[in-house]
């Protein structure tokens, strides 16, 4: 059992951390004491997908180690600009499932809302690194059409906030969305997908906890952690407070070359998540997005890793191995051929 004290973080705390993030390759190399001669020349100019890493995450990275599994997730490398067959700008075809601005309705009972185009961290493997964020997110005056859409689609009982990252928006905006959803009887669940708790756990502030504790909706938070070292005592405090607020906690990870492509790491991740009160939900195969091919783990290797997880972990600590295939009405579960 981990003993926890309730966090008393306030909005200013995390907003300072958010705005103080490192935003250039040079600053990243300097902050983490990386050898300057390893800074790829092509990165010195501006980039389509900028570097962005907040201090609480930098804190968990071992300085001077170019192979740190946390660093690899945020480190821009020359391989990103290589063109590799099969790795494309919009691997999920999301531009097609977009009935209105900021709303994706691919699965019958769930819609996905894009509350924010921004993230607290830019993950180099991100499948949305080329997604047109700026022109596909909800601004406040667009909440009403979302309400109308949900009224007209009573088969939708779950609203998923994704991104960008929904937890970079203010508590006031989250509360006004909660108000809107609470008034639509067919909506029962709110699910928040966010990597913010991992990179700035201080975001779980008093105002957010109050809002989530008070809503009639069942709230699920899906954290996005890929490595056990991402989870520390500050994160545990935030998770403990969310559980006290009645929030269900799940995690999804992406299988990443050099980061978590070993059974030992995946076992440790599941065990560590459980200590923090979180159950593993999905392990995603990398979406073939241009610029991320250096993270790819072939499906056969992923399956054999999963077979090892089945030997070493109880069933409730085994994530589902999935892949998203463009145009399919759900995530595709990878058959492990277990017998
Ligand atoms: C992943 C995803 C969902 C949620 O799928 P679950 O299997 O319920 O986790 C919903 N909408 C979109 C567009 C998604 O990509
Ligand atoms: S937090 Fe999620 S959406 Fe944002 S860059 Fe990272 S993987 Fe992509």
Coordinates of C-alpha atoms and ligand atoms in Angstrom, one line a residue, residues 92 94 104-107 110-112 128 158 160 191 193 281-282 284 324 331, ligand 1:
X92 CA -6.2 6.2 -39.6
X94 CA -9.6 10.2 -39.5
X104 CA -15.4 11.9 -34.4
X105 CA -18.1 9.3 -34.5
X106 CA -16.5 6.0 -35.6
X107 CA -17.9 3.5 -33.0
X110 CA -19.0 6.4 -28.3
X111 CA -18.1 9.7 -29.8
X112 CA -14.7 11.3 -29.5
X128 CA -1.6 12.6 -34.9
X158 CA -20.1 7.6 -23.7
X160 CA -14.5 10.4 -25.0
X191 CA -13.9 9.1 -20.6
X193 CA -7.7 10.1 -22.6
X281 CA -6.3 -1.5 -21.0
X282 CA -4.6 -1.4 -24.4
X284 CA -1.3 -0.4 -29.2
X324 CA -6.1 0.5 -35.6
X331 CA -9.8 -1.4 -32.8
Ligands
LIG1 C1 -10.2 4.4 -29.8 C2 -11.3 5.2 -30.2 C3 -12.5 5.1 -29.5 C4 -12.7 4.3 -28.2 O1 -12.5 2.9 -28.5 P1 -12.6 1.9 -27.3 O2 -12.4 0.6 -27.9 O3 -13.9 2.1 -26.6 O4 -11.5 2.2 -26.3 C5 -13.6 5.9 -29.9 N1 -13.5 6.7 -31.0 C6 -12.4 6.8 -31.7 C7 -12.3 7.7 -32.9 C8 -11.2 6.0 -31.4 O5 -10.1 6.1 -32.1

